[in-house]
Coordinates of C-alpha atoms and ligand atoms in Angstrom, one line a residue:
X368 CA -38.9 33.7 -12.4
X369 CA -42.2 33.8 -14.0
X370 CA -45.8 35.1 -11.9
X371 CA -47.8 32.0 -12.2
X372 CA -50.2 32.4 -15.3
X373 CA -47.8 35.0 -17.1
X374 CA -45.1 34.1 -20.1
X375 CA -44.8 32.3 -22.7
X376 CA -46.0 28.7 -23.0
X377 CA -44.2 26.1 -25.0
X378 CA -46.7 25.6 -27.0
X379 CA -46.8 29.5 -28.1
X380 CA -42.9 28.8 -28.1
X381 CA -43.2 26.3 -30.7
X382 CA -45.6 27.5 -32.5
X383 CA -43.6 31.2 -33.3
X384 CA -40.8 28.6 -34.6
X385 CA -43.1 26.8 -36.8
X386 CA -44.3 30.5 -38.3
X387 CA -40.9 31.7 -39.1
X388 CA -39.7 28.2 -40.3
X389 CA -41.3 28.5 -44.5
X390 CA -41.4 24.6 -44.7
X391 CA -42.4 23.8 -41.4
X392 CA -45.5 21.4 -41.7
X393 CA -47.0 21.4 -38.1
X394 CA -45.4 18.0 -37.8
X395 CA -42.5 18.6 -35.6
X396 CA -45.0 20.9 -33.2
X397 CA -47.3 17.7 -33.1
X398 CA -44.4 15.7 -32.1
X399 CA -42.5 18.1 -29.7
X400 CA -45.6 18.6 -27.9
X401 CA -46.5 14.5 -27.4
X402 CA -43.1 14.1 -25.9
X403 CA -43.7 17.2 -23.8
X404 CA -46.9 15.2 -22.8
X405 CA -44.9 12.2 -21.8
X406 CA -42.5 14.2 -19.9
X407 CA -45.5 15.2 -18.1
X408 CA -46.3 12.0 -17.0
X409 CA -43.5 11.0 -16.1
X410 CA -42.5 14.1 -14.3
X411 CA -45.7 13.3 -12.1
X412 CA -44.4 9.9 -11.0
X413 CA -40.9 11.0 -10.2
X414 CA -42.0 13.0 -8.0
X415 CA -44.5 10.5 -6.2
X416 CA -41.4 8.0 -6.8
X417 CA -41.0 9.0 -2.9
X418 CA -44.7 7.6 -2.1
X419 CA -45.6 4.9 -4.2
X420 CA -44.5 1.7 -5.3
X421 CA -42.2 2.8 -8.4
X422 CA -39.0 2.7 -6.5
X423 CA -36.2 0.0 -6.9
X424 CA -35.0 -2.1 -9.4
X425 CA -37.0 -4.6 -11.6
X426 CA -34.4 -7.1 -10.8
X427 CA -33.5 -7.6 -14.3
X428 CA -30.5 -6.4 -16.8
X429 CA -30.9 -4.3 -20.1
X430 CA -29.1 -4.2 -23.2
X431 CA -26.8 -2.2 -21.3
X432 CA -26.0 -4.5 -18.9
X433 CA -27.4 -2.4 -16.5
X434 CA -29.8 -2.7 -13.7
X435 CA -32.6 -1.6 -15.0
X436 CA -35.1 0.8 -12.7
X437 CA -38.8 0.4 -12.6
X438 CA -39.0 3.8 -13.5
X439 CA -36.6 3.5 -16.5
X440 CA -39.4 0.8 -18.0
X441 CA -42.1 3.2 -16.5
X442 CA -40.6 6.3 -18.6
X443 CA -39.8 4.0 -21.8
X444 CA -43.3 3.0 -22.0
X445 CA -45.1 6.6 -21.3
X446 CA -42.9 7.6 -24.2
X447 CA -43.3 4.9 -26.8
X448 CA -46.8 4.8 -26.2
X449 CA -47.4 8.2 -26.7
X450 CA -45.2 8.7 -29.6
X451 CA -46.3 5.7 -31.6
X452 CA -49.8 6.4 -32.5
X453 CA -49.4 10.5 -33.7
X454 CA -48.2 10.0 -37.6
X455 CA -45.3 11.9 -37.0
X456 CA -42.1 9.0 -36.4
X457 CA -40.7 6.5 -39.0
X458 CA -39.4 4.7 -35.8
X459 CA -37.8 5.2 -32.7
X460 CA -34.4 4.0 -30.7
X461 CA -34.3 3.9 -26.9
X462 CA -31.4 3.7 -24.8
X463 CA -33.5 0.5 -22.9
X464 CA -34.4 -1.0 -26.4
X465 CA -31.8 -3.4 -27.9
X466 CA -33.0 -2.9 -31.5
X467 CA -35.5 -0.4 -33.4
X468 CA -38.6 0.6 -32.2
X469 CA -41.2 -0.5 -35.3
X470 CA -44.0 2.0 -35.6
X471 CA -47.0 -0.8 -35.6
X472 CA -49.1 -1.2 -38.3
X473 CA -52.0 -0.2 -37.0
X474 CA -50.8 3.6 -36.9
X475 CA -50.0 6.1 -39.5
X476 CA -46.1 6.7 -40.1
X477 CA -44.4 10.0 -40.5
X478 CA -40.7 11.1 -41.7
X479 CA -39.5 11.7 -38.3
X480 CA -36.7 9.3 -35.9
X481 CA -36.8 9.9 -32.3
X482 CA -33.8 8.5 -30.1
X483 CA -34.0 8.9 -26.4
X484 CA -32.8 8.0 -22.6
X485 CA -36.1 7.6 -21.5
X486 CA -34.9 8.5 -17.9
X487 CA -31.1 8.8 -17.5
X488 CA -29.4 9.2 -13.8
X489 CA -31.2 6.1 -12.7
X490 CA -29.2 5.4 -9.8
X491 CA -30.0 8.8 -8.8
X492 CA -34.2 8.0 -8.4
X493 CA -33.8 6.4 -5.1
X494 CA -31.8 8.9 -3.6
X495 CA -34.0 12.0 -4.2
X496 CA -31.2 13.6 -6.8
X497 CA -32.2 15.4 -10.0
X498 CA -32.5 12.8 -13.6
X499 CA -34.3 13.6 -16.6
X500 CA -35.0 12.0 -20.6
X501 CA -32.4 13.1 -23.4
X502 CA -34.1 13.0 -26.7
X503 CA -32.8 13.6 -30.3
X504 CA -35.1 14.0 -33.3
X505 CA -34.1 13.4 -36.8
X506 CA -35.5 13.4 -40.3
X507 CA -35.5 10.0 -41.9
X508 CA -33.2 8.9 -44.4
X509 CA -34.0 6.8 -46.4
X510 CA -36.2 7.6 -49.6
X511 CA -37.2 4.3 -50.5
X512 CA -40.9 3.9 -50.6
X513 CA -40.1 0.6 -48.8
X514 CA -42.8 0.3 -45.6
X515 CA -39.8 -0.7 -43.4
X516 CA -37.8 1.3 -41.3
X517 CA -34.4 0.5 -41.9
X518 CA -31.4 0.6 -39.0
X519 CA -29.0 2.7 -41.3
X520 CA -32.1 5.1 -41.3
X521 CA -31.1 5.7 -37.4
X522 CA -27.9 5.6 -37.7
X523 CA -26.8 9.1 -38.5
X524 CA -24.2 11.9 -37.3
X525 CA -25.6 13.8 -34.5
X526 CA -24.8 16.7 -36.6
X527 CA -27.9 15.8 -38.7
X528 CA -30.4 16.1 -35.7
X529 CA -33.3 18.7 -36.5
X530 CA -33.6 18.9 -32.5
X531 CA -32.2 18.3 -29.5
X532 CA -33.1 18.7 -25.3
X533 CA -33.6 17.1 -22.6
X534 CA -36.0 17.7 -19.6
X535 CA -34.5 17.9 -15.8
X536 CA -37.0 16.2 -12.9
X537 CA -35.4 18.2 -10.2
X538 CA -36.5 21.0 -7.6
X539 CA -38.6 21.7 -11.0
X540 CA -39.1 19.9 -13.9
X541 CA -37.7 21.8 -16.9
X542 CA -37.3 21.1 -20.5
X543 CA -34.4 22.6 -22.2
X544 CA -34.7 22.4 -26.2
X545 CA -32.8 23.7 -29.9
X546 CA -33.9 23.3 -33.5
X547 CA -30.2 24.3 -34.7
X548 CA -29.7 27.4 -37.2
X549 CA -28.6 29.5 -34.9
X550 CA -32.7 29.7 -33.3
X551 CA -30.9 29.3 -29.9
X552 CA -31.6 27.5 -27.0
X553 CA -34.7 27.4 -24.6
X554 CA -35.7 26.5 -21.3
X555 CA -38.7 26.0 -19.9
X556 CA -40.0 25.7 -16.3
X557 CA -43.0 23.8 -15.6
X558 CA -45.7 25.0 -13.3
X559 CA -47.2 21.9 -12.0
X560 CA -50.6 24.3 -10.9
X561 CA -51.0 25.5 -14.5
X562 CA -49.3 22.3 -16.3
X563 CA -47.5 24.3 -18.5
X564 CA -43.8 24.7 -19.5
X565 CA -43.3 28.4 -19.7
X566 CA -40.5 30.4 -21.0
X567 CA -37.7 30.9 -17.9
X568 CA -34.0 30.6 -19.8
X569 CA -34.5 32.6 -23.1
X570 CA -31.6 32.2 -25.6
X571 CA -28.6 30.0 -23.2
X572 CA -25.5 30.6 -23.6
X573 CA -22.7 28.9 -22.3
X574 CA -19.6 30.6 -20.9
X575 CA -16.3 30.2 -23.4
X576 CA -14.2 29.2 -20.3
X577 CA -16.0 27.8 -16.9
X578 CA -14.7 27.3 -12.9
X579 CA -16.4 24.0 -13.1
X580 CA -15.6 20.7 -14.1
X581 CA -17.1 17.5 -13.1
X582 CA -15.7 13.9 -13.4
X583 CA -16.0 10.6 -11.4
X584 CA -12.7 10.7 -9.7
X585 CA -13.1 7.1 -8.8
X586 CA -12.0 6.2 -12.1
X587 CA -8.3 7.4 -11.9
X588 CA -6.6 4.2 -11.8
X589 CA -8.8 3.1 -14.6
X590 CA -7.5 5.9 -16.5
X591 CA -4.6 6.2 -19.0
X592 CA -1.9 9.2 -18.5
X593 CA -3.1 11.6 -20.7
X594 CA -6.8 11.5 -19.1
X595 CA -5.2 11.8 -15.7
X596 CA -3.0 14.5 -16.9
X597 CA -5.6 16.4 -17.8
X598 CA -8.2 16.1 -14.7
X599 CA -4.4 17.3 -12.6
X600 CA -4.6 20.3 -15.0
X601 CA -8.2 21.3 -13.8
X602 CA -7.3 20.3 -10.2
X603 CA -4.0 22.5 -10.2
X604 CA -4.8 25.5 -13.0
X605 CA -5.5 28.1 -9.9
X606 CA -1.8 27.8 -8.6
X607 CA -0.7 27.3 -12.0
X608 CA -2.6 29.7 -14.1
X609 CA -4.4 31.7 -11.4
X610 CA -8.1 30.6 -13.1
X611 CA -9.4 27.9 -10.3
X612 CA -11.8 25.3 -10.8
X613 CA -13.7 23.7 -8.7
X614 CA -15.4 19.9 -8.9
X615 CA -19.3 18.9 -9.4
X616 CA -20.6 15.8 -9.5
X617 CA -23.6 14.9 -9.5
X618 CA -23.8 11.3 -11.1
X619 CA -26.4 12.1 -13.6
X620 CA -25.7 13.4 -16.8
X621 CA -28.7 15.6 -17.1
X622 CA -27.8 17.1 -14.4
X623 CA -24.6 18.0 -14.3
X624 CA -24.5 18.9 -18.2
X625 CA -27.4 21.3 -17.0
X626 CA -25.6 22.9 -14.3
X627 CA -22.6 23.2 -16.4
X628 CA -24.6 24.8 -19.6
X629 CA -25.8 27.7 -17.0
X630 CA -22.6 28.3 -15.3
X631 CA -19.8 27.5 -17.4
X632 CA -17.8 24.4 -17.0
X633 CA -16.8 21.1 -18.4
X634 CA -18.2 17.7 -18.0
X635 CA -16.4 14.6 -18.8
X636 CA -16.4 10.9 -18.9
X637 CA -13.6 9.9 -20.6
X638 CA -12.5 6.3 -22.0
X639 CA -11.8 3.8 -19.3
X640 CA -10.2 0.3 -18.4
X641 CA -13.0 -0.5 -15.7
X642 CA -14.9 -2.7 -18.4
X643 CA -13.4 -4.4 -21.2
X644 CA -16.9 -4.6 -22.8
X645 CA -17.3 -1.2 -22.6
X646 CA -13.3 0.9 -23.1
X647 CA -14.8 3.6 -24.2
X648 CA -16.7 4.5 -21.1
X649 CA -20.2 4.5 -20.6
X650 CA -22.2 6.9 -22.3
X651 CA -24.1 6.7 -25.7
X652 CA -23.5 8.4 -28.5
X653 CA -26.9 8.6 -29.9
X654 CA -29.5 9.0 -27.0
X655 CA -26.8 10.9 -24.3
X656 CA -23.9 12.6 -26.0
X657 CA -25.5 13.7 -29.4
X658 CA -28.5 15.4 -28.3
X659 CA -26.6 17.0 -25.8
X660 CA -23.9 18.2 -28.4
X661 CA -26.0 20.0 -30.2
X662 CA -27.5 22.1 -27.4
X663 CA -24.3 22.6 -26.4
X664 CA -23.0 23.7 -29.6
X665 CA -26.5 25.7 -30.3
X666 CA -25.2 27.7 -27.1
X667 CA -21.3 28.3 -27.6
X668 CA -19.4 25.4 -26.2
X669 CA -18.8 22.6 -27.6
X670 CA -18.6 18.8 -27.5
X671 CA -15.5 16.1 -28.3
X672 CA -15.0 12.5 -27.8
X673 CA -11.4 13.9 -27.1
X674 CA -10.2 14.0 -30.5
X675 CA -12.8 15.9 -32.7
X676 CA -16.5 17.1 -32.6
X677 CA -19.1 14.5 -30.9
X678 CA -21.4 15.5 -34.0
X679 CA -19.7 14.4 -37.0
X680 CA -19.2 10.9 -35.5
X681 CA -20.9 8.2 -38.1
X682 CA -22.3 5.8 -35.8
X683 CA -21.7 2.4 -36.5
X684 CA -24.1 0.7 -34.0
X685 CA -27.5 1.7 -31.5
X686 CA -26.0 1.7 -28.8
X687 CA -22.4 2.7 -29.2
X688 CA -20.6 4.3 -26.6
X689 CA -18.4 7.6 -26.5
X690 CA -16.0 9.2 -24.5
X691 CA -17.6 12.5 -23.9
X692 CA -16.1 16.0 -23.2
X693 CA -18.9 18.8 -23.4
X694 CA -19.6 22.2 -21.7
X695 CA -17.3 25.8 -22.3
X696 CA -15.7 26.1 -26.1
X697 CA -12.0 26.9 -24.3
X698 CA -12.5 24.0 -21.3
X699 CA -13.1 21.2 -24.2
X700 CA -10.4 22.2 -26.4
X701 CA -8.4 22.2 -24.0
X702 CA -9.6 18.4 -22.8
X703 CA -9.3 17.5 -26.8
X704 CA -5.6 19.1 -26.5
X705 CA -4.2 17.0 -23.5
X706 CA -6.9 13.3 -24.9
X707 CA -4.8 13.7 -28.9
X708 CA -1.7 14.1 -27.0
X709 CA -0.8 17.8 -28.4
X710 CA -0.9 18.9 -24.7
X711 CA 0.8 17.3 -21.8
X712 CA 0.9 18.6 -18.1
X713 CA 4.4 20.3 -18.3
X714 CA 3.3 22.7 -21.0
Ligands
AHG1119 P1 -28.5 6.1 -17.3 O1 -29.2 6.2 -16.0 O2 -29.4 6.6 -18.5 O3 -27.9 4.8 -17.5 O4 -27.3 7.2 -17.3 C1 -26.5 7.2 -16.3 C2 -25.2 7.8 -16.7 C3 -25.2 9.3 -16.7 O5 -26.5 9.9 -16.3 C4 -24.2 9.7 -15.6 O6 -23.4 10.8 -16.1 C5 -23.4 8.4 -15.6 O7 -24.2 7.4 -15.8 C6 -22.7 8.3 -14.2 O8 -21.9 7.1 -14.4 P2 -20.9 6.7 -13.2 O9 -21.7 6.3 -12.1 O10 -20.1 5.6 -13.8 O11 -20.0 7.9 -12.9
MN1120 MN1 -28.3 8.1 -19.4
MN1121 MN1 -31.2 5.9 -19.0

């Protein structure tokens, strides 16, 4: 861990990137460190969440048909008002938005799409347990000189992100980040004396096969055969193959993909019966599973929606939803071998 006051800040972080990147403009640096601003803010109130009024549920329901948490609208807002105003964003997409975020008028645009969970775990903030904000930043598509931003302009593969992290509010806050082309992935440990994120997790990598996999077991009769053949395979692979696994989960994404990315293993939350509205399980493809693919891919492993790569899916809507396999390279193949069929339990 770093002495207090020594390391590398983010900001010196970013700022080597921009040097060695020849057509780097200063305008991702400007926006990378706004949202690391926001996730400042909103790391502070998490961790009041215990001691002031910013606990429970606003009582009402979100696109998601979720209860929504007064922190989830607390962390939406820090992040949309910090984002709008710097010139950097064509618009933005939030997980508790229904439609596009419009850049108002009043501010300058930029060429840049921000999707993010603004806080994602939320059933985890009243029970002390680690959450965090996903976010995935994109270059806009379309060339038209037209003033508005169009949907299509969000609606790209993850595999056209120019960067991806998150940032874990746990026992510390840290912000894990890539930029693709091989430039690796970060972390970065905030020191709330300092206020700075400073270099802890230098270039991640992922283990090719883990001991971990994590799943919401409560789901098994909601599952069909081949999804339940393949948790069996994780539960019985030590008497059957001699490599054990064991099960984490933590009920937050954030923090169980984190745990995972540091120690090997496979997350999953595969398609399900439990809601006809939603059969192909809960989590997003744009704001949860894509920005998380391409950290994942950035550090060796790899991410499927059980039949091929989370990252060249062509979204179709906002908020569509994914089955998601993502953690150790041999783990997820082996999940997209049992999901397509090629691989049942006997073999
Ligand atoms: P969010 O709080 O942004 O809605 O995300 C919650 C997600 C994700 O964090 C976690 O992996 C998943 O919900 C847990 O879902 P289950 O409770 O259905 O297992
Ligand atoms: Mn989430
Ligand atoms: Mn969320």
């Amino acid at each position: 861990m770093q002495r207090q006051g020594a390391g590398i800040t983010i900001t010196q972080h970013i700022l080597k990137q921009q040097r060695e990147n020849p057509v780097a403009t200063g305008a991702f640096t400007t926006l990378l460190n706004e949202l690391i601003v926001a996730a400042k803010v909103i790391s502070r109130e998490v961790n009041k969440a215990g001691l002031v009024d910013i606990l429970g549920s606003t009582g009402k329901i979100n696109v998601q048909e979720e209860k929504v948490q007064k922190l989830d609208v607390f962390s939406n807002q820090i992040i949309i008002e910090r984002m709008q105003h710097i010139g950097q964003l064509w618009c933005m997409g939030s997980e508790e938005d229904p439609d596009l975020i419009d850049i108002p008028p009043r501010f300058p645009k930029g060429d840049y799409i921000l999707v993010f969970d603004p806080l994602d775990g939320s059933s985890n903030i009243d029970v002390n347990v680690s959450i965090g904000t996903i976010f995935g930043i994109y270059k806009r598509k379309s060339i038209s000189s037209g003033s508005e931003p169009l949907l299509d302009d969000i609606l790209q593969p993850g595999i056209n992100q120019v960067a991806a992290g998150y940032f874990i509010y746990g026992s510390s806050t840290i912000m894990v980040y890539t930029t693709g082309k091989n430039t690796g992935v970060h972390g970065f440990t905030l020191f709330p004396s300092l206020g700075e994120f400073l270099l802890s997790h230098e270039s991640i990598r992922i283990p090719e096969q883990g001991k971990i996999y994590s799943v919401n077991e409560g789901y098994h009769s909601y599952w069909d055969e081949k999804t339940r053949a393949l948790v069996n395979h994780f539960k019985n692979s030590g008497k059957k193959t001699g490599h054990s696994y064991t099960a984490r989960y933590v009920g937050s994404l954030v923090a169980d993909f984190h745990r995972n990315l540091l120690k090997g293993g496979i997350f999953m939350y595969p398609a399900d019966s439990k809601d006809p509205k939603k059969p192909t399980g809960k989590l997003r493809l744009m704001v949860e599973a894509n920005p998380l693919a391409m950290v994942i891919k950035e550090a060796g492993g790899y991410a499927s929606d059980g039949h091929g790569p989370i990252l060249d899916i062509d979204p179709t809507e906002l908020h569509q939803r994914v089955p998601l396999y993502i953690g150790s390279k041999k783990d997820v193949e082996l999940a997209e071998a049992f999901i397509s069929g090629k691989r049942t339990e006997s073999s």
